[in-house]
Short mmCIF file of C-alpha atoms in Angstrom, two decimals:
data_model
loop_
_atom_site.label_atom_id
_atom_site.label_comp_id
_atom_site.label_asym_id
_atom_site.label_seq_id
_atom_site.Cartn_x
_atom_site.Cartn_y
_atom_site.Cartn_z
CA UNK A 1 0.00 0.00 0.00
CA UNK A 2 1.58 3.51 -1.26
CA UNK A 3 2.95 5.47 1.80
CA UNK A 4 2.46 9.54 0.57
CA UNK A 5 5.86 10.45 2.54
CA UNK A 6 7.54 12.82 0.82
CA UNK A 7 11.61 14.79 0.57
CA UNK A 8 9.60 18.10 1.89
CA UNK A 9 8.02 16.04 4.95
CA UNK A 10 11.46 14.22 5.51
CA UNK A 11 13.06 18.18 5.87
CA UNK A 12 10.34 18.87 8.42
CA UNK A 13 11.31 16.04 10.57
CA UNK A 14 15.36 17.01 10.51
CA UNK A 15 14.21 20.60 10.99
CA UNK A 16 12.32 20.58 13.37
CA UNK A 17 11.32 17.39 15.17
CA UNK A 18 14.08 15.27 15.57
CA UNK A 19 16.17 17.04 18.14
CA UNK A 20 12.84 17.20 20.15
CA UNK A 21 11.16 14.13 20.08
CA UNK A 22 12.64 11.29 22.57
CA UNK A 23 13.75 8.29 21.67
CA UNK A 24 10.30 6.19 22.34
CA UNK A 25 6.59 7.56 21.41
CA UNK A 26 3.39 5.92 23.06
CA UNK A 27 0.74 6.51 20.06
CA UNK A 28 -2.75 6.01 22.62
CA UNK A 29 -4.89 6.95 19.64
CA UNK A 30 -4.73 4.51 16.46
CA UNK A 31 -7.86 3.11 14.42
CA UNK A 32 -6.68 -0.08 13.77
CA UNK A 33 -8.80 -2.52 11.04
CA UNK A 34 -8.78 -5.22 8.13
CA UNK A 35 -11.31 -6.48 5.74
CA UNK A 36 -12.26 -8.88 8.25
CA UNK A 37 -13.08 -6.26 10.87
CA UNK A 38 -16.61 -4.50 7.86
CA UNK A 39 -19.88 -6.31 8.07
CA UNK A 40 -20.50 -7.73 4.57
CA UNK A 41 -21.45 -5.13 1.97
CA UNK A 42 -19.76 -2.65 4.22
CA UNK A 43 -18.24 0.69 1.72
CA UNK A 44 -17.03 3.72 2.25
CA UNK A 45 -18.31 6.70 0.81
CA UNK A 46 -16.39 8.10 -2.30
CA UNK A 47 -14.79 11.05 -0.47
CA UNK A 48 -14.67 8.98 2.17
CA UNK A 49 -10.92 9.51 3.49
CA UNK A 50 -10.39 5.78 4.04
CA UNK A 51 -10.43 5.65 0.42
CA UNK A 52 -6.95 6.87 0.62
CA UNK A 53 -6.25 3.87 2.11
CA UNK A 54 -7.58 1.29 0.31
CA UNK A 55 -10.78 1.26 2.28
CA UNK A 56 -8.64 -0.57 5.72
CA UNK A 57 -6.27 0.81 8.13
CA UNK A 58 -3.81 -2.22 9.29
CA UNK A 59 -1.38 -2.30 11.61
CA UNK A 60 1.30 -3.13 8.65
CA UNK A 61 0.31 -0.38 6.83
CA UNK A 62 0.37 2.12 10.53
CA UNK A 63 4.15 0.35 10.98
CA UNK A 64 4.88 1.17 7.56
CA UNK A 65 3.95 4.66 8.08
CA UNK A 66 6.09 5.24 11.48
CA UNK A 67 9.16 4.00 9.92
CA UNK A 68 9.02 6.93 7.35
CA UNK A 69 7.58 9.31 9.93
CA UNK A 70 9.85 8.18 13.07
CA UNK A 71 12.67 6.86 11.14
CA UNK A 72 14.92 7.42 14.95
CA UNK A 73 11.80 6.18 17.27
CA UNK A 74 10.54 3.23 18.77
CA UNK A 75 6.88 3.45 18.73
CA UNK A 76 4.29 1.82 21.11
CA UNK A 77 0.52 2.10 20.27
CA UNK A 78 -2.83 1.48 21.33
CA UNK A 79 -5.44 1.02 18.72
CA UNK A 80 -9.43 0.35 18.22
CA UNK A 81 -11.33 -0.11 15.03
CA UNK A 82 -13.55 2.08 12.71
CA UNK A 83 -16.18 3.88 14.64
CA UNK A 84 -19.13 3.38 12.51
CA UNK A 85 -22.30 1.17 11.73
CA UNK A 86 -19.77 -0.69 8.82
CA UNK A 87 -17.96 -2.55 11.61
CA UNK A 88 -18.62 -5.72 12.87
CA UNK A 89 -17.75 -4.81 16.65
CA UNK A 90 -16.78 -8.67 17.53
CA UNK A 91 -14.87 -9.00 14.71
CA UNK A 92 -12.73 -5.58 15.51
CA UNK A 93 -12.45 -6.79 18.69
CA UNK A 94 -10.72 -10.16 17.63
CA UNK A 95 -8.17 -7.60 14.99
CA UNK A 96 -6.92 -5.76 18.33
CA UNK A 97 -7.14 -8.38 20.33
CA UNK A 98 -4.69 -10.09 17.50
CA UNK A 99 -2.31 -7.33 17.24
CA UNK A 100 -2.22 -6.54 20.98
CA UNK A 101 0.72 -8.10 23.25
CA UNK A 102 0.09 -5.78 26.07
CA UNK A 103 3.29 -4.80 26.55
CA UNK A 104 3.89 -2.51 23.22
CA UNK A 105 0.69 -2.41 22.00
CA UNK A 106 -2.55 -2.51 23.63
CA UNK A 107 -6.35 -2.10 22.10
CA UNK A 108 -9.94 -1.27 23.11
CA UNK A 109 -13.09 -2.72 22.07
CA UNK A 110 -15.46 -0.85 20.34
CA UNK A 111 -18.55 -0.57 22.31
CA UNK A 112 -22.60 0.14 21.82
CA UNK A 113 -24.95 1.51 24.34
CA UNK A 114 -26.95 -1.32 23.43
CA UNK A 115 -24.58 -4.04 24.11
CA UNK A 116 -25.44 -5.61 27.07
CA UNK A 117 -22.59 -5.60 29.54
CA UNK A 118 -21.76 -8.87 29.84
CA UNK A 119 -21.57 -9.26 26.16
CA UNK A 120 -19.55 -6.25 25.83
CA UNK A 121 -17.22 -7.36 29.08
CA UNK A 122 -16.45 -10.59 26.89
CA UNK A 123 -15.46 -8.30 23.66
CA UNK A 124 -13.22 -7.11 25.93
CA UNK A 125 -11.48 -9.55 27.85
CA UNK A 126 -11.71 -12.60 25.27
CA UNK A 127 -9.44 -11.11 23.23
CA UNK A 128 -7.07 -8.96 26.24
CA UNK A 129 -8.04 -5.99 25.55
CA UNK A 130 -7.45 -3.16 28.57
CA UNK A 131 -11.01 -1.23 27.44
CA UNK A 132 -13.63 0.50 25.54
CA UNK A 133 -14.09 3.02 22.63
CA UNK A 134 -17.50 4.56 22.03
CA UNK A 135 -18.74 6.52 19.57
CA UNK A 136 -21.81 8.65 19.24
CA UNK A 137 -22.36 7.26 15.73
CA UNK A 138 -24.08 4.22 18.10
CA UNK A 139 -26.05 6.13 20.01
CA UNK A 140 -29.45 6.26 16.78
CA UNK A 141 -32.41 7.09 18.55
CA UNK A 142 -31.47 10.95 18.76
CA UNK A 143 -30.04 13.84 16.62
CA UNK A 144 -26.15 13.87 16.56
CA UNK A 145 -26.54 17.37 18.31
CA UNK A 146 -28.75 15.85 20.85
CA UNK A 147 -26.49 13.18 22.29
CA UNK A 148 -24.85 12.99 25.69
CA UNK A 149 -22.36 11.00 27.16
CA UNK A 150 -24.39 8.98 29.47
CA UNK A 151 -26.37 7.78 25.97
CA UNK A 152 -23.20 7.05 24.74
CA UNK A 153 -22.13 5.18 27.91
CA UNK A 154 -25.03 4.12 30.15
CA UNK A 155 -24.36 3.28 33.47
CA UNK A 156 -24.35 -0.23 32.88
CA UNK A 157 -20.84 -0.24 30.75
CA UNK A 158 -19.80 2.19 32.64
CA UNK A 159 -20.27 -0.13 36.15
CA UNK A 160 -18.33 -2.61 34.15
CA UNK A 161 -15.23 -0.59 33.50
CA UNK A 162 -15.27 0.40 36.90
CA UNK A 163 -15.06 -2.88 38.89
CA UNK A 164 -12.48 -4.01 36.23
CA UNK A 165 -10.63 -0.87 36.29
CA UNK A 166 -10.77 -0.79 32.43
CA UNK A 167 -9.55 2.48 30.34
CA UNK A 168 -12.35 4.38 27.97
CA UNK A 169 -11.78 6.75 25.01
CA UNK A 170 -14.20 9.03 24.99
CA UNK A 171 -14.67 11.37 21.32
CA UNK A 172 -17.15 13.44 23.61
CA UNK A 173 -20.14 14.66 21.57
CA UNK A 174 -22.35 17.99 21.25
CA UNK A 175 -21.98 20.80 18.95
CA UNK A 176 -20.13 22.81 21.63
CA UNK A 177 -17.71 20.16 22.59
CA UNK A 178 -15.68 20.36 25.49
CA UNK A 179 -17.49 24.05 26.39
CA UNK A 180 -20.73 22.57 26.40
CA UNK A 181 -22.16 22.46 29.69
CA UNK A 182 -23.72 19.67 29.67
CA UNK A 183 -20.33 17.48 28.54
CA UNK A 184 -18.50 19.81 31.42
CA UNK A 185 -21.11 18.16 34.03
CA UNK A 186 -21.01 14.82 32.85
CA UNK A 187 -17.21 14.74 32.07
CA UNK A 188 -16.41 15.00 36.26
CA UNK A 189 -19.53 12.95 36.95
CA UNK A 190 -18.39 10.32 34.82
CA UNK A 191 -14.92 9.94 36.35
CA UNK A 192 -16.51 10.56 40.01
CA UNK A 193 -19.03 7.98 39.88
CA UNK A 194 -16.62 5.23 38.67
CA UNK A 195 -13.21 5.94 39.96
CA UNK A 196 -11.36 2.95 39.40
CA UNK A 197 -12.12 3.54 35.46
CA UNK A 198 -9.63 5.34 33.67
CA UNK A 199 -11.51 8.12 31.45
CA UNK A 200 -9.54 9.63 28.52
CA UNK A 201 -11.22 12.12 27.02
CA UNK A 202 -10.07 12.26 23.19
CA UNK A 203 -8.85 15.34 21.40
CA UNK A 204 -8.26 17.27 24.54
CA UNK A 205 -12.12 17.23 24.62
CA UNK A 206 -12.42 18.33 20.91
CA UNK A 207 -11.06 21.41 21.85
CA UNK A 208 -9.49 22.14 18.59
CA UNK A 209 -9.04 26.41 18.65
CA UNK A 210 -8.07 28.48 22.02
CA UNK A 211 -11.71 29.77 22.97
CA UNK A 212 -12.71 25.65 23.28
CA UNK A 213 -10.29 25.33 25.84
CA UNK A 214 -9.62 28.13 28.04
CA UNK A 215 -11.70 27.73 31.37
CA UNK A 216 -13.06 24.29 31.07
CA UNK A 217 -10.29 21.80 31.66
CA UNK A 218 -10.89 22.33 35.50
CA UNK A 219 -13.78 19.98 36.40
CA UNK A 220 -11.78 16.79 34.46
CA UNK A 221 -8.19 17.85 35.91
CA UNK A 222 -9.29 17.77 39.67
CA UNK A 223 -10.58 13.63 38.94
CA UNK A 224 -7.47 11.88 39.10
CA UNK A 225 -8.96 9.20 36.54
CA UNK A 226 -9.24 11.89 33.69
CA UNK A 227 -7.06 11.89 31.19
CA UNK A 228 -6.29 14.16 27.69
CA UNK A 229 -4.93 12.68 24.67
CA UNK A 230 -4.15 14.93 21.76
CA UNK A 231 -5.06 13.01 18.56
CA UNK A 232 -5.38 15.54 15.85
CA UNK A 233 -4.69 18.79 17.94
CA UNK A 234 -2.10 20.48 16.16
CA UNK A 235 -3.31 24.43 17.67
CA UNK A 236 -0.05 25.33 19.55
CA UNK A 237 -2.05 27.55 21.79
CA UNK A 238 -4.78 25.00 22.94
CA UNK A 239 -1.83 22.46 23.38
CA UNK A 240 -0.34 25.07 25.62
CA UNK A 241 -3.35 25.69 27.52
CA UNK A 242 -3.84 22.01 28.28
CA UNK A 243 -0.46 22.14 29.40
CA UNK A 244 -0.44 24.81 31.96
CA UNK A 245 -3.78 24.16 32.80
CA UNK A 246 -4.20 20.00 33.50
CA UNK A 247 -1.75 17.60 35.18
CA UNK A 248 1.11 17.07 32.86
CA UNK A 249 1.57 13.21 34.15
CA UNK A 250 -2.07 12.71 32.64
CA UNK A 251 -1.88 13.87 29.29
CA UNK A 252 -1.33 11.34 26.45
CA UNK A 253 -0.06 11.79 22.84
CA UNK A 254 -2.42 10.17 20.43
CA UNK A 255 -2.28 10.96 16.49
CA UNK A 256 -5.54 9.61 15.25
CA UNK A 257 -3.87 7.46 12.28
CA UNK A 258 -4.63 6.81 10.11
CA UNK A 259 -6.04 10.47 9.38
CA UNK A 260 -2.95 12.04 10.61
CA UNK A 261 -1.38 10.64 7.58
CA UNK A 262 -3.27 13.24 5.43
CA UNK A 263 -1.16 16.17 4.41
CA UNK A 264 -3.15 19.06 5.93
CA UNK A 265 -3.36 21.54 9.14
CA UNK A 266 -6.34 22.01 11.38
CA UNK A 267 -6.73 25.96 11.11
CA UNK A 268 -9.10 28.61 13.50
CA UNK A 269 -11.20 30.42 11.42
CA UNK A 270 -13.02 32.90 13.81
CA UNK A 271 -13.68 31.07 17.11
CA UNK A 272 -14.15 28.02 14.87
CA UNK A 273 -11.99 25.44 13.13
CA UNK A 274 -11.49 23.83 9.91
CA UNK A 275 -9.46 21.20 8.36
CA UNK A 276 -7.52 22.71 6.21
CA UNK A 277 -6.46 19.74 3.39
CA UNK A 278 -4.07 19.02 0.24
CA UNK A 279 -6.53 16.56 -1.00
CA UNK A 280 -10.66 16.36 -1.61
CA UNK A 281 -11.49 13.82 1.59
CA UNK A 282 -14.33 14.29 3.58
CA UNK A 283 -12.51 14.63 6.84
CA UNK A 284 -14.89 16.59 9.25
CA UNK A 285 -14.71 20.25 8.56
CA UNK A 286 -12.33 19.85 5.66
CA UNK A 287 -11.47 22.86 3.54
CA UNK A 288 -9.74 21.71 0.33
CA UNK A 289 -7.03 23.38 -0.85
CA UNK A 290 -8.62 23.57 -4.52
CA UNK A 291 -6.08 25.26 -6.24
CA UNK A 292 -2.31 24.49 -4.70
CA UNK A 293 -2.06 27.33 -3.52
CA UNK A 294 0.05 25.60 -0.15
CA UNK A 295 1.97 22.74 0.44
CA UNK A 296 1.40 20.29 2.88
CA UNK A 297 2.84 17.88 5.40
CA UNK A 298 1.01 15.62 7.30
CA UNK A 299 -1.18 16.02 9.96
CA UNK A 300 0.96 13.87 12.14
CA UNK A 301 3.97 16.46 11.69
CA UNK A 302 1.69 19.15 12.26
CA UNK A 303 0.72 17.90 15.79
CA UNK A 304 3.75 17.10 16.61
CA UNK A 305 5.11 21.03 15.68
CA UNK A 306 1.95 22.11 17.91
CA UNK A 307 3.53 20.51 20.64
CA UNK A 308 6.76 21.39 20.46
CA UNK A 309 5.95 24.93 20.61
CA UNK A 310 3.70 24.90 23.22
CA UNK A 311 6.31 22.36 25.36
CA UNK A 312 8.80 25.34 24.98
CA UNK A 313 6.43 28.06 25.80
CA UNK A 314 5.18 26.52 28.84
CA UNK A 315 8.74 25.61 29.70
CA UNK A 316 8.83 21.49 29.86
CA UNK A 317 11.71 19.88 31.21
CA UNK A 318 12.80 16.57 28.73
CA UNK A 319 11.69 14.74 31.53
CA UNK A 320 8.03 15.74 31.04
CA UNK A 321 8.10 15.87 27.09
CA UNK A 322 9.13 11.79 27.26
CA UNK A 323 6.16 11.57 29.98
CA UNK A 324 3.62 12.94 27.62
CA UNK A 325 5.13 11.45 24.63
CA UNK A 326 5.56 7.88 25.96
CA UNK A 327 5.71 7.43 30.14
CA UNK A 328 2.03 8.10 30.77
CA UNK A 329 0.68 6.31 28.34
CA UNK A 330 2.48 3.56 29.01
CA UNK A 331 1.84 3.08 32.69
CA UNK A 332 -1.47 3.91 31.86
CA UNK A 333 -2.29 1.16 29.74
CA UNK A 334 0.27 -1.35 31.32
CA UNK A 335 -1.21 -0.87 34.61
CA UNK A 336 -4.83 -1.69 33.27
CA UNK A 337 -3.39 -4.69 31.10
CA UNK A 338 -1.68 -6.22 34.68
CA UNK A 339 -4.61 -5.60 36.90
CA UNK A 340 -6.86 -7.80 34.16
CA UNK A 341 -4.39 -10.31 33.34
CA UNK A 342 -1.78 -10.42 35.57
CA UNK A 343 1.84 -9.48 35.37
CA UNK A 344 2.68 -11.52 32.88
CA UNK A 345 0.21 -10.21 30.49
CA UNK A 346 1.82 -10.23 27.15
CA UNK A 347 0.35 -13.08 24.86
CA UNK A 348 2.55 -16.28 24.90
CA UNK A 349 2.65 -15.88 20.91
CA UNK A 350 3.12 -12.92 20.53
CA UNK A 351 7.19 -13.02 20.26
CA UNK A 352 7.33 -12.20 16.49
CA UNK A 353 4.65 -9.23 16.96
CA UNK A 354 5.95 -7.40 19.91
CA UNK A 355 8.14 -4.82 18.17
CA UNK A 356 6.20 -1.83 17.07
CA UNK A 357 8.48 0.54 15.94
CA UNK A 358 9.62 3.26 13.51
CA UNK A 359 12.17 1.06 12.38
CA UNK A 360 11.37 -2.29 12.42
CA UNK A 361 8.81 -4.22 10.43
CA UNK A 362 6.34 -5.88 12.08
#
């Protein structure tokens, strides 16, 4: 499968990244899935971004892509499927469950609110996975703008995750995103009724331009089970805030691969924000760059600049950039992996699989 890594994006990375980065990254953010993972007749739309792709995102291709990307790193990951009524949940289950050692890479289930918990419990812990990833795509007996998080996790999951300590990625919903009030209440309540679940609230909370952020990260920081990752933040200023503003030992790096591998930038565009793309995918708010006017490099680089600058304006020691970039995420997601299957939690087989790294193959 083509890898669109190109001389310009290679001068980014000895530029500007590679005296910053350490020597390990923890991706916690990764949609991970085969052919196997689609119900039958399952297709993507034409400007459908997983086009790009060849209509699958697998782990060789991901590995592919971080030995062109992080040519110097070793790379760590945890990955779910495709969010969306085309997957067969079970079967996406079995594809992490496969690629997951739980000592380099981990995976979460993809979970309904109409999957009873049992059933869902089994998803998870039949194949070793350390959680769950919702998505308000499931939740189809209200308008997307309607949702809330308890639809998209009803108590019942969430009492689950909670007596096994599992981990949750939460893409919260609601037009108004992490400012929303309603999302601010149920953010804390979520990770004060179940403490012993580990919350991480994606995209910083979708908090993707400065006026989404500033003032609402203080309900999720005081919960010691909330976390951040930043998958697909790439606004320097928001990635600051987040770092002044929330515990820096609880923030994770995530990309959100494989749509960081787009070449594009997410842009603000008057208290708003857009994606801002090389190419004609339907990728959210995308804004296609019709006529060449710019060029591109990926979305992953772009993220990665975001936080570089904001690491240096907030002043970050190393020390803290290799906690947010690998250390948290991978006590994190260790700790859940050993308190489900024991210390010795990696698969028996999985000796040939459990290098994930920028410059290895799988």
């Amino acid at each position: 499968m083509e890898i669109d890594y190109r001389p310009s994006d290679r001068e980014v990375y000895q530029r500007e990244l590679r005296d910053f980065l350490p020597a390990r990254i923890f991706d916690a953010h990764v949609h991970l899935f085969d052919g196997s993972c689609l119900r039958p007749g399952a297709e993507f739309s034409a400007r459908s971004c997983y086009r790009k792709f060849g209509g699958v995102s697998t782990c060789e291709h991901y590995l592919a892509w971080m030995a062109a990307l992080l040519p110097e790193q070793e790379v760590h990951l945890n990955s779910f499927g495709q969010p969306s009524h085309q997957s067969d949940l079970d079967a996406s289950a079995v594809y992490s469950g496969r690629l997951a050692d739980n000592q380099r890479r981990f995976g979460m289930a993809l979970v309904s609110p109409h999957d009873a918990p049992a059933a869902a419990l089994r998803r998870v812990t039949a194949n070793r996975l350390i959680g769950y990833k919702p998505y308000l795509k499931f939740v189809d007996w209200k308008q997307s703008g309607e949702i809330t998080i308890h639809d998209m996790l009803p108590a019942s999951l969430m009492e689950t995750a909670h007596e096994r300590g599992l981990a949750v990625t939460l893409h919260i919903p609601r037009p108004g995103r992490l400012a929303d009030p309603v999302n601010q209440a149920q953010m804390v309540e979520l990770c004060r009724r179940y403490p012993a679940a580990q919350i991480v609230f994606a995209h910083i909370g979708r908090a993707y331009y400065r006026s989404g952020v500033i003032g609402f990260l203080d309900g999720v920081a005081s919960c010691p089970n909330g976390w951040l990752d930043t998958a697909m933040v790439n606004h320097e200023g928001v990635l600051e805030y987040a770092l002044r503003h929330f515990p820096r030992d609880r923030l994770l790096f995530g990309s959100d691969a494989p749509i960081a591998f787009l070449h594009g930038k997410s842009v603000e565009i008057n208290n708003q924000y857009a994606y801002l793309m090389e190419e004609d995918w339907d990728v959210g708010t995308s804004l296609h760059d019709a006529r060449g006017a710019v060029t591109f490099t990926t979305f992953f680089y772009e993220q990665l600049r975001g936080i570089r600058l904001a690491a240096e304006r907030a002043g970050l020691s190393r020390g803290e950039v290799e906690d947010i970039f690998f250390n948290n995420a991978s006590r994190l997601f260790r700790s859940v992996a050993q308190r489900n299957y024991g210390a010795g939690s990696a698969r028996p087989d999985a000796d040939g699989r459990q290098r994930a790294t920028g410059r290895a193959s799988p």
